[in-house]
Amino acid sequence: APVQNAIVGDLERARTRVVLVSRAHEGVREPNLSAVSSGVFVLDRYLEARFRVVGVFGNYSVLERRY
């Protein structure tokens, strides 16, 4: 959670208006512990609450801050 909390803090401090999310690696299973979910969804919940999808281009979603 500390890393995701830091990212959320940075996004808030910078008042980031647009976020680009890549889904290119969804479904890809890495042969290491990164394949196991940490169970931490701080960043996911923050993006869902503060941003909305304004475009999807292939594996990329463009999110815009809600005002």
Short mmCIF file of C-alpha atoms in Angstrom, two decimals:
data_model
loop_
_atom_site.label_atom_id
_atom_site.label_comp_id
_atom_site.label_asym_id
_atom_site.label_seq_id
_atom_site.Cartn_x
_atom_site.Cartn_y
_atom_site.Cartn_z
CA ALA A 1 0.00 0.00 0.00
CA PRO A 2 2.81 2.52 0.60
CA VAL A 3 3.77 2.65 -3.08
CA GLN A 4 0.17 3.08 -4.27
CA ASN A 5 -0.47 5.71 -1.59
CA ALA A 6 2.59 7.61 -2.81
CA ILE A 7 1.34 7.48 -6.41
CA VAL A 8 -2.09 8.77 -5.35
CA GLY A 9 -0.40 11.57 -3.39
CA ASP A 10 1.68 12.53 -6.42
CA LEU A 11 -1.38 12.56 -8.69
CA GLU A 12 -3.26 14.79 -6.23
CA ARG A 13 -0.37 17.18 -5.62
CA ALA A 14 0.21 17.60 -9.35
CA ARG A 15 -3.56 17.85 -10.01
CA THR A 16 -2.98 15.42 -12.87
CA ARG A 17 -5.70 15.92 -15.45
CA VAL A 18 -5.16 12.91 -17.74
CA VAL A 19 -3.94 9.37 -17.05
CA LEU A 20 -3.06 6.76 -19.66
CA VAL A 21 -3.68 3.18 -18.51
CA SER A 22 -2.21 0.25 -20.43
CA ARG A 23 -3.97 -3.11 -20.38
CA ALA A 24 -1.39 -4.70 -22.69
CA HIS A 25 -0.18 -7.10 -20.03
CA GLU A 26 -3.54 -8.25 -18.70
CA GLY A 27 -3.72 -12.02 -18.78
CA VAL A 28 0.06 -12.36 -19.08
CA ARG A 29 1.40 -14.55 -16.30
CA GLU A 30 4.95 -13.85 -15.18
CA PRO A 31 6.94 -16.71 -13.64
CA ASN A 32 7.57 -14.80 -10.40
CA LEU A 33 5.72 -13.29 -7.44
CA SER A 34 4.55 -10.28 -9.47
CA ALA A 35 1.91 -12.65 -10.88
CA VAL A 36 0.30 -12.84 -7.42
CA SER A 37 -2.06 -10.01 -6.49
CA SER A 38 -0.95 -8.01 -3.48
CA GLY A 39 -4.59 -7.46 -2.59
CA VAL A 40 -3.97 -3.71 -2.52
CA PHE A 41 -6.37 -1.69 -4.67
CA VAL A 42 -5.73 1.86 -3.42
CA LEU A 43 -4.72 3.18 -6.85
CA ASP A 44 -7.51 1.35 -8.69
CA ARG A 45 -10.15 2.78 -6.34
CA TYR A 46 -8.66 6.26 -6.54
CA LEU A 47 -8.69 6.23 -10.36
CA GLU A 48 -12.28 4.95 -10.43
CA ALA A 49 -13.42 7.68 -8.02
CA ARG A 50 -11.50 10.65 -9.42
CA PHE A 51 -11.24 9.91 -13.16
CA ARG A 52 -13.50 8.80 -15.98
CA VAL A 53 -12.71 6.97 -19.20
CA VAL A 54 -12.84 9.34 -22.17
CA GLY A 55 -11.31 7.07 -24.79
CA VAL A 56 -10.08 3.58 -25.46
CA PHE A 57 -7.45 2.91 -28.10
CA GLY A 58 -6.49 -0.74 -28.38
CA ASN A 59 -4.98 -1.72 -25.02
CA TYR A 60 -4.95 1.85 -23.73
CA SER A 61 -7.59 3.74 -21.79
CA VAL A 62 -7.46 7.52 -21.48
CA LEU A 63 -8.81 8.77 -18.16
CA GLU A 64 -9.72 12.39 -17.45
CA ARG A 65 -10.08 13.88 -13.98
CA ARG A 66 -13.63 14.43 -12.80
CA TYR A 67 -14.28 18.01 -11.64
#
